[in-house]
Short mmCIF file of C-alpha atoms and ligand atoms in Angstrom, two decimals:
data_model
loop_
_atom_site.label_atom_id
_atom_site.label_comp_id
_atom_site.label_asym_id
_atom_site.label_seq_id
_atom_site.Cartn_x
_atom_site.Cartn_y
_atom_site.Cartn_z
CA MET A 1 99.38 123.74 163.48
CA LYS A 2 97.06 123.63 160.25
CA VAL A 3 97.26 121.06 157.91
CA LEU A 4 96.25 120.65 154.16
CA VAL A 5 96.55 117.68 152.11
CA ILE A 6 96.40 116.98 148.32
CA GLY A 7 94.74 115.02 146.98
CA GLY A 8 90.89 111.78 147.47
CA GLY A 9 91.89 108.82 148.11
CA ALA A 10 92.06 106.09 150.44
CA ARG A 11 95.87 107.23 150.87
CA GLU A 12 93.92 110.69 152.05
CA HIS A 13 91.46 109.77 153.45
CA ALA A 14 93.69 107.49 156.43
CA LEU A 15 96.12 110.67 156.56
CA CYS A 16 93.65 112.87 157.19
CA ARG A 17 92.27 110.60 159.85
CA SER A 18 95.51 110.08 161.32
CA LEU A 19 95.49 113.70 161.71
CA SER A 20 92.83 114.68 162.65
CA GLN A 21 93.32 112.30 165.66
CA ASP A 22 96.42 113.96 166.23
CA SER A 23 95.70 117.24 169.17
CA ASP A 24 98.84 119.04 167.48
CA VAL A 25 96.42 118.79 164.41
CA THR A 26 93.70 122.46 165.66
CA GLU A 27 92.80 123.00 161.43
CA LEU A 28 92.82 119.96 158.70
CA HIS A 29 91.76 120.45 154.92
CA CYS A 30 91.94 118.18 151.68
CA ALA A 31 92.04 119.54 148.29
CA PRO A 32 89.78 117.70 146.18
CA GLY A 33 89.29 115.16 148.78
CA ASN A 34 86.22 112.53 148.64
CA ALA A 35 82.29 111.99 150.31
CA GLY A 36 84.31 110.23 153.47
CA ILE A 37 87.28 112.89 153.53
CA ALA A 38 85.10 115.68 154.50
CA GLN A 39 83.44 114.12 157.66
CA VAL A 40 87.00 114.61 159.47
CA ALA A 41 88.27 117.39 156.54
CA THR A 42 86.96 120.68 155.50
CA VAL A 43 87.20 119.50 151.32
CA HIS A 44 88.44 122.77 148.60
CA PRO A 45 87.51 121.98 145.01
CA VAL A 46 90.93 122.72 143.60
CA ASP A 47 92.82 120.67 140.84
CA GLN A 48 95.20 119.09 142.52
CA LEU A 49 97.92 119.23 139.65
CA ASP A 50 97.71 123.13 139.61
CA GLY A 51 100.45 124.50 141.65
CA ALA A 52 99.76 127.53 141.89
CA ALA A 53 96.28 126.61 142.92
CA VAL A 54 97.13 125.04 145.92
CA ALA A 55 99.80 127.52 147.17
CA ALA A 56 97.72 129.78 146.82
CA LEU A 57 94.81 127.82 148.91
CA ALA A 58 97.88 126.85 151.44
CA ARG A 59 98.63 130.14 151.57
CA GLN A 60 95.05 131.74 152.34
CA LEU A 61 94.67 128.36 154.99
CA ALA A 62 97.70 129.79 156.55
CA ALA A 63 98.78 126.24 156.51
CA ASP A 64 101.49 125.54 158.48
CA LEU A 65 102.43 122.26 156.72
CA VAL A 66 101.12 120.70 153.32
CA VAL A 67 101.17 116.87 152.63
CA VAL A 68 101.24 116.05 149.16
CA GLY A 69 99.78 112.48 148.45
CA PRO A 70 99.38 110.94 144.83
CA GLU A 71 102.63 110.95 142.35
CA ALA A 72 100.40 112.50 140.14
CA PRO A 73 101.19 116.49 141.35
CA LEU A 74 104.31 115.05 142.84
CA VAL A 75 104.76 114.59 139.75
CA ALA A 76 104.14 118.05 138.27
CA GLY A 77 105.97 119.73 140.95
CA VAL A 78 102.89 120.57 142.90
CA SER A 79 105.26 120.04 146.53
CA ASP A 80 108.31 122.22 144.66
CA ALA A 81 105.06 125.34 144.23
CA VAL A 82 103.97 124.87 148.37
CA ARG A 83 107.85 125.44 149.05
CA ALA A 84 108.64 128.42 147.23
CA ALA A 85 105.95 130.03 148.41
CA GLY A 86 107.58 129.36 151.95
CA ILE A 87 105.51 126.48 153.22
CA PRO A 88 106.84 123.75 154.52
CA VAL A 89 106.10 120.69 152.37
CA PHE A 90 105.98 116.67 153.18
CA GLY A 91 106.59 114.71 149.47
CA PRO A 92 109.50 115.24 147.39
CA SER A 93 109.68 117.83 144.31
CA GLY A 94 109.02 117.44 141.25
CA GLU A 95 112.10 116.56 140.16
CA ALA A 96 113.34 114.09 143.20
CA ALA A 97 109.83 112.20 142.25
CA GLN A 98 111.21 110.94 139.19
CA LEU A 99 112.33 108.15 141.24
CA GLU A 100 108.41 106.93 140.79
CA GLY A 101 107.81 108.98 137.15
CA SER A 102 110.92 107.33 135.41
CA LYS A 103 111.36 103.93 135.67
CA ALA A 104 115.06 104.28 134.15
CA PHE A 105 115.46 107.46 136.55
CA ALA A 106 114.98 104.55 139.34
CA LYS A 107 117.37 102.30 137.59
CA ASP A 108 120.14 104.68 137.26
CA VAL A 109 120.03 105.61 141.42
CA MET A 110 119.74 102.22 142.16
CA ALA A 111 122.98 101.66 139.97
CA GLY A 112 124.69 104.78 141.70
CA ALA A 113 123.86 103.65 144.85
CA ASN A 114 124.68 100.42 144.65
CA VAL A 115 121.15 98.99 145.49
CA PRO A 116 120.26 95.24 144.79
CA THR A 117 117.53 95.11 141.59
CA ALA A 118 117.16 92.96 138.91
CA ARG A 119 118.90 93.26 135.98
CA SER A 120 117.29 95.56 132.84
CA TYR A 121 117.85 96.99 130.22
CA VAL A 122 116.10 100.31 128.88
CA CYS A 123 114.35 100.07 125.59
CA THR A 124 113.45 102.67 122.54
CA THR A 125 112.84 100.13 119.50
CA PRO A 126 111.64 96.33 118.78
CA ALA A 127 114.27 95.19 117.74
CA GLU A 128 116.65 96.61 121.37
CA ALA A 129 113.04 95.11 123.10
CA ALA A 130 113.28 91.87 121.21
CA GLU A 131 117.02 92.02 122.61
CA ALA A 132 116.49 92.71 125.64
CA LEU A 133 113.67 89.87 126.40
CA ASP A 134 115.52 87.33 124.99
CA ALA A 135 118.96 88.50 127.23
CA PHE A 136 116.42 87.62 130.19
CA GLY A 137 114.10 84.77 128.69
CA ALA A 138 110.73 83.72 130.24
CA PRO A 139 108.84 85.31 132.43
CA TYR A 140 108.98 88.23 130.68
CA VAL A 141 108.79 91.63 132.62
CA VAL A 142 108.47 94.68 130.35
CA LYS A 143 108.19 98.17 132.16
CA ASP A 144 106.32 101.82 130.51
CA ASP A 145 109.55 103.99 131.52
CA GLY A 146 106.39 106.64 132.76
CA LEU A 147 103.39 106.72 135.52
CA ALA A 148 100.73 104.68 133.70
CA ALA A 149 98.55 104.65 137.16
CA GLY A 150 99.12 100.43 137.69
CA LYS A 151 99.05 99.95 133.88
CA GLY A 152 102.59 99.95 133.39
CA VAL A 153 104.01 96.69 133.73
CA VAL A 154 103.40 93.65 132.03
CA VAL A 155 104.58 90.21 133.43
CA THR A 156 103.86 87.61 130.86
CA SER A 157 105.08 83.98 129.11
CA ASP A 158 104.34 85.30 126.04
CA ARG A 159 106.73 86.66 123.71
CA ALA A 160 104.37 87.91 121.25
CA GLU A 161 102.42 89.60 124.86
CA ALA A 162 105.47 90.99 125.52
CA LEU A 163 106.89 92.46 122.99
CA ALA A 164 103.23 94.13 121.94
CA HIS A 165 103.52 96.29 124.96
CA ALA A 166 107.20 96.96 124.21
CA ALA A 167 105.78 98.59 121.59
CA SER A 168 102.76 100.30 122.40
CA CYS A 169 104.85 102.25 124.76
CA GLU A 170 107.48 105.05 124.27
CA ARG A 171 109.94 103.80 125.89
CA THR A 172 110.12 100.55 128.10
CA VAL A 173 112.78 99.63 130.97
CA ILE A 174 112.99 95.07 129.85
CA GLU A 175 114.04 93.45 133.16
CA GLU A 176 115.05 90.52 134.96
CA TYR A 177 112.64 88.56 136.75
CA LEU A 178 111.83 88.61 140.31
CA ASP A 179 111.19 85.26 142.85
CA GLY A 180 109.71 85.42 145.57
CA PRO A 181 106.91 87.15 148.29
CA GLU A 182 106.72 91.01 148.19
CA VAL A 183 106.89 92.61 150.10
CA SER A 184 105.87 97.63 150.46
CA LEU A 185 108.42 99.05 153.23
CA PHE A 186 107.55 102.65 153.76
CA ALA A 187 110.68 105.46 155.09
CA ILE A 188 110.25 108.77 155.99
CA THR A 189 112.85 110.68 155.41
CA ASP A 190 113.62 114.65 155.33
CA GLY A 191 116.45 113.92 152.89
CA VAL A 192 118.94 113.15 154.83
CA THR A 193 118.07 111.29 157.92
CA VAL A 194 115.54 108.55 157.45
CA LEU A 195 112.38 106.47 159.19
CA PRO A 196 111.46 103.36 158.27
CA LEU A 197 108.19 102.16 158.69
CA GLN A 198 106.26 98.67 159.60
CA PRO A 199 106.05 96.69 156.69
CA ALA A 200 103.12 95.45 154.87
CA GLN A 201 101.31 93.06 152.23
CA ASP A 202 99.63 94.37 149.39
CA PHE A 203 97.76 92.39 146.78
CA LYS A 204 97.29 92.93 143.18
CA ARG A 205 95.42 91.17 141.33
CA ALA A 206 92.03 91.70 141.15
CA LEU A 207 91.15 88.01 142.72
CA ASP A 208 91.34 85.55 144.69
CA GLY A 209 94.53 83.84 144.32
CA ASP A 210 96.38 86.34 143.27
CA GLU A 211 94.02 85.70 140.09
CA GLY A 212 93.28 88.29 137.41
CA PRO A 213 94.05 91.54 136.39
CA ASN A 214 96.81 93.58 138.17
CA THR A 215 95.18 96.26 140.09
CA GLY A 216 95.76 99.55 142.41
CA GLY A 217 95.76 97.08 145.25
CA MET A 218 92.62 94.83 146.63
CA GLY A 219 94.43 94.77 150.28
CA ALA A 220 97.25 94.84 152.44
CA TYR A 221 97.92 94.02 156.28
CA SER A 222 100.71 94.17 158.34
CA PRO A 223 103.13 93.25 159.72
CA LEU A 224 104.52 90.21 158.32
CA PRO A 225 105.26 87.77 160.72
CA TRP A 226 106.95 85.14 158.14
CA ALA A 227 109.16 88.04 157.75
CA PRO A 228 112.66 87.65 158.67
CA GLU A 229 113.91 88.96 161.18
CA GLY A 230 116.06 91.96 160.69
CA LEU A 231 114.59 93.02 157.03
CA VAL A 232 112.95 96.21 158.45
CA ALA A 233 117.17 97.15 159.37
CA GLU A 234 118.76 95.33 156.35
CA VAL A 235 116.83 96.87 153.96
CA LEU A 236 117.37 101.17 155.47
CA GLU A 237 121.17 99.85 155.28
CA THR A 238 121.31 98.36 151.96
CA VAL A 239 118.56 100.03 149.61
CA LEU A 240 116.44 103.47 151.66
CA GLN A 241 119.45 104.78 153.26
CA PRO A 242 122.01 104.46 150.24
CA THR A 243 118.85 106.07 146.98
CA VAL A 244 118.41 109.17 150.25
CA ASP A 245 122.17 109.41 149.71
CA GLU A 246 122.29 109.21 146.19
CA LEU A 247 119.83 110.92 145.75
CA ARG A 248 121.43 114.21 148.21
CA HIS A 249 124.55 114.02 145.93
CA ARG A 250 123.02 114.39 142.44
CA GLY A 251 121.31 117.05 144.01
CA THR A 252 118.29 116.06 143.90
CA PRO A 253 117.40 115.50 147.33
CA PHE A 254 114.34 113.97 148.51
CA SER A 255 112.46 114.69 151.77
CA GLY A 256 108.93 112.83 152.15
CA LEU A 257 107.86 109.31 151.47
CA LEU A 258 109.89 107.11 149.81
CA TYR A 259 108.19 103.47 148.86
CA ALA A 260 110.41 100.46 148.64
CA GLY A 261 108.30 98.07 146.74
CA LEU A 262 110.53 94.52 147.06
CA ALA A 263 110.69 90.90 146.05
CA LEU A 264 112.87 88.98 148.53
CA THR A 265 113.95 85.75 146.23
CA SER A 266 116.29 82.85 147.20
CA ARG A 267 118.98 85.24 146.00
CA GLY A 268 118.45 88.01 148.33
CA THR A 269 116.29 91.37 148.49
CA ARG A 270 116.03 92.89 145.20
CA VAL A 271 113.75 96.30 144.52
CA ILE A 272 110.67 95.70 142.40
CA GLU A 273 109.92 99.51 142.50
CA PHE A 274 110.43 103.25 144.40
CA ASN A 275 107.21 104.96 144.21
CA ALA A 276 107.34 108.95 145.56
CA ARG A 277 104.77 108.68 148.97
CA PHE A 278 102.75 106.32 150.89
CA GLY A 279 100.97 103.29 148.85
CA ASP A 280 97.54 102.72 149.06
CA PRO A 281 95.72 100.34 150.24
CA GLU A 282 99.29 99.64 152.47
CA THR A 283 98.75 103.20 154.11
CA GLN A 284 95.86 102.31 155.41
CA VAL A 285 97.09 99.55 157.81
CA VAL A 286 100.29 101.15 158.55
CA LEU A 287 99.09 104.63 159.97
CA ALA A 288 96.41 102.56 162.02
CA ARG A 289 99.24 100.21 164.00
CA LEU A 290 101.91 104.04 164.08
CA ARG A 291 100.82 105.87 167.67
CA THR A 292 103.40 108.55 167.58
CA PRO A 293 101.10 111.76 166.12
CA LEU A 294 101.90 111.75 162.39
CA ALA A 295 101.32 115.63 161.80
CA GLY A 296 104.84 116.16 163.81
CA VAL A 297 106.84 112.96 161.76
CA LEU A 298 105.39 114.74 158.64
CA LEU A 299 106.81 117.84 159.62
CA ALA A 300 109.73 117.10 161.03
CA ALA A 301 110.39 115.66 156.96
CA ALA A 302 109.67 118.83 155.88
CA ASN A 303 111.05 120.59 157.98
CA GLY A 304 114.28 118.29 157.82
CA THR A 305 114.61 117.91 161.46
CA LEU A 306 114.28 114.29 161.16
CA GLY A 307 117.27 113.45 163.41
CA GLN A 308 115.59 114.94 166.31
CA LEU A 309 112.52 113.56 166.80
CA GLU A 310 112.06 110.49 168.93
CA PRO A 311 111.84 106.42 168.03
CA LEU A 312 108.55 106.17 166.71
CA ARG A 313 106.56 104.32 168.66
CA TRP A 314 104.25 100.65 166.70
CA ASP A 315 100.29 98.90 167.93
CA ASP A 316 101.91 95.08 168.47
CA GLY A 317 98.84 94.43 167.54
CA ALA A 318 98.24 93.52 163.23
CA ALA A 319 96.26 95.51 161.04
CA VAL A 320 94.07 94.12 157.79
CA THR A 321 92.32 96.52 154.88
CA VAL A 322 89.97 95.09 152.33
CA VAL A 323 89.34 96.37 148.98
CA ILE A 324 85.27 97.08 147.58
CA ALA A 325 85.77 98.20 143.77
CA SER A 326 82.69 98.39 141.54
CA GLU A 327 81.40 95.75 139.00
CA GLY A 328 83.48 95.57 136.78
CA TYR A 329 87.20 97.27 138.25
CA PRO A 330 90.18 97.86 136.16
CA ALA A 331 88.89 97.38 132.97
CA ALA A 332 85.92 99.39 133.00
CA PRO A 333 84.40 100.18 136.50
CA ARG A 334 80.75 100.78 136.62
CA THR A 335 80.20 104.71 139.25
CA GLY A 336 77.08 106.41 140.73
CA ASP A 337 75.62 103.11 142.56
CA VAL A 338 74.08 104.10 146.63
CA ILE A 339 76.26 103.07 148.44
CA GLU A 340 74.40 101.67 152.32
CA GLY A 341 76.02 100.18 155.98
CA LEU A 342 78.83 102.45 156.03
CA ALA A 343 77.64 103.17 159.23
CA GLU A 344 76.97 99.70 160.97
CA ALA A 345 80.43 98.68 158.92
CA GLU A 346 82.14 100.66 161.35
CA ALA A 347 83.16 99.73 165.51
CA ALA A 348 82.57 102.19 167.88
CA ASP A 349 85.93 101.34 169.82
CA GLY A 350 87.51 102.33 166.79
CA THR A 351 88.67 99.06 165.41
CA VAL A 352 87.43 99.11 162.30
CA PHE A 353 86.45 101.75 160.05
CA VAL A 354 86.08 102.75 156.71
CA LEU A 355 87.80 104.86 154.11
CA HIS A 356 86.63 106.07 150.95
CA ALA A 357 88.80 106.25 147.58
CA GLY A 358 85.70 106.86 144.77
CA THR A 359 82.56 108.16 146.09
CA ARG A 360 81.12 111.28 146.39
CA ALA A 361 78.36 112.51 148.11
CA GLY A 362 74.80 111.68 146.42
CA GLU A 363 72.04 115.29 146.14
CA ASP A 364 69.56 113.48 149.08
CA GLY A 365 72.77 112.77 151.26
CA GLU A 366 73.57 109.38 150.16
CA VAL A 367 77.34 108.63 149.24
CA LEU A 368 77.63 107.58 145.87
CA SER A 369 80.35 105.86 144.13
CA ALA A 370 82.46 107.53 141.83
CA GLY A 371 85.83 105.31 140.75
CA GLY A 372 87.81 101.53 140.28
CA ARG A 373 88.11 101.39 144.04
CA VAL A 374 85.38 102.62 145.82
CA LEU A 375 86.17 102.12 149.29
CA SER A 376 88.45 99.81 152.59
CA VAL A 377 87.38 98.11 155.56
CA THR A 378 90.71 99.10 157.48
CA ALA A 379 90.61 96.35 160.97
CA THR A 380 93.25 96.47 163.92
CA GLY A 381 93.24 93.62 165.77
CA THR A 382 95.56 91.35 168.68
CA ASP A 383 96.75 89.54 165.86
CA LEU A 384 95.93 89.60 162.26
CA ALA A 385 93.23 86.51 162.64
CA GLU A 386 91.43 88.73 164.68
CA ALA A 387 91.86 92.27 162.69
CA ARG A 388 91.08 90.09 159.34
CA THR A 389 87.76 88.54 161.09
CA ARG A 390 86.29 92.31 162.26
CA ALA A 391 87.56 93.92 158.65
CA TYR A 392 85.38 91.11 156.67
CA GLU A 393 82.42 91.35 158.71
CA GLY A 394 82.28 94.79 157.69
CA VAL A 395 82.71 93.88 154.09
CA GLY A 396 79.44 91.78 155.24
CA LYS A 397 77.27 95.11 156.04
CA ILE A 398 78.68 97.35 153.17
CA THR A 399 76.41 96.52 149.71
CA LEU A 400 76.98 98.36 146.57
CA LYS A 401 75.26 96.90 144.07
CA GLY A 402 77.90 94.57 141.53
CA GLY A 403 80.51 95.05 144.36
CA GLN A 404 83.53 93.27 144.60
CA HIS A 405 86.39 92.51 147.02
CA ARG A 406 89.08 89.45 147.72
CA THR A 407 88.27 87.14 150.56
CA ASP A 408 91.13 85.56 150.60
CA ILE A 409 92.96 89.10 152.02
CA ALA A 410 96.40 88.47 155.08
CA LEU A 411 94.23 84.46 155.47
CA LYS A 412 97.45 82.59 154.86
CA ALA A 413 99.77 85.13 157.00
CA ALA A 414 96.68 84.98 159.51
CA GLU A 415 96.84 80.75 159.45
P1 LIG B 1 104.77 97.85 139.60
O1 LIG B 1 103.57 98.87 138.63
O2 LIG B 1 106.38 98.27 139.36
O3 LIG B 1 104.76 98.44 140.97
O4 LIG B 1 104.49 96.37 139.52
C1 LIG B 1 102.89 95.79 139.18
C2 LIG B 1 103.60 94.08 139.50
O5 LIG B 1 103.92 93.66 138.90
C3 LIG B 1 104.52 94.19 140.61
O6 LIG B 1 103.96 94.33 142.29
C4 LIG B 1 105.35 93.59 140.16
O7 LIG B 1 104.22 91.83 141.26
C5 LIG B 1 105.29 92.89 139.25
N1 LIG B 1 106.39 93.00 138.77
C6 LIG B 1 106.97 94.06 138.41
N2 LIG B 1 108.50 93.71 138.39
C7 LIG B 1 108.80 92.55 138.88
C8 LIG B 1 110.12 91.88 138.34
N3 LIG B 1 111.20 92.11 137.89
N4 LIG B 1 109.66 90.98 138.78
C9 LIG B 1 108.44 89.75 139.42
N5 LIG B 1 107.48 90.52 139.31
C10 LIG B 1 107.85 91.49 139.02
N1 LIG B 2 99.64 99.22 146.55
C1 LIG B 2 100.62 99.70 144.98
C2 LIG B 2 100.52 101.07 145.72
O1 LIG B 2 100.33 102.15 145.93
O2 LIG B 2 101.93 101.73 144.04
#
């Protein structure tokens, strides 16, 4: 099978790594990729937001499957362009990707499907925003309706700050504050059958102890030893399946990866947000534990045959990933610095590996930082403690001027 992956972050590196280990995959391509992906796939300098260009590349390569990684190309309709060219694609249509692209749309779908989520108002004027804030009280949760690359949500007890964020957005969703631990649960779906993966937890704040600004995610681990038994089955029944059914009934069937961001509150499980793609960095740990070869699963979702698949097989052990970010991330990341120790950080037996996000190859073959989140070190082990120790040993071997990472990823869960 020839597979083309669209995107160039650590999530796509994780996907490419798994696909490169799948004996069904005879050729692996990625556009635009990054310096790490180039080690396992042939990379192509194609604009990932250009559906026609992506479809043309897929046709030229005679790809059997295209996997669209990030949200921006999904919302831009890149999957539609590939599907229209007659090539199977893993990733929802632009319309179905509105589940991530518009928080108001997601709320409407959840209301229609009776999915538990925070109560909310959609606001377009300052007066509406003020009324909504006062209806819920502090802490206030104000979300930009559209895609905002992780910068759209403000959670604050400062009413003026909440109002200012609302004023800076064209349309906002203001909602009730949800208290409780967060869980990311991914499901693969063909629009009818829903196959949940293993849950993971992400660390969104930049600094240890969940301090500092929100980021795209500074680390993750799986499984969650503290999670209630039956969580996955409950979320499948109350969240994932009803959402997929609702979207199909609306005439916008969703196939690809449905990401449920959940809060386990004292009043029950609630959806914080949906995404229409694999999460980053959770994908790194979830795929590290998946034993079933990946390509066949993604192709079955693309072809609508997920119902015929054998149950997924998982490693009983644990996985931990730690993100190394640039100095100044997330506000103003510095780039262009040499990264050293990449090969030394990896273990020959595959228990520790480096996945690239914002990197590029320098002129003399060196690897340079090229973004906010630069790379993530992922490790597996028999339990979280072992995986965590291995991941941090790997992190310790990598040098990047001004590089930053959290030291407490999976710490509480491992203890
Ligand atoms: P999002 O961009 O939707 O992933 O939101 C970013 C983060 O904001 C989430 O991971 C939560 O930590 C927080 N958040 C979003 N919505 C709520 C809510 N209703 N209550 C509490 N925290 C929230
Ligand atoms: N880890 C959060 C996200 O992928 O949106």
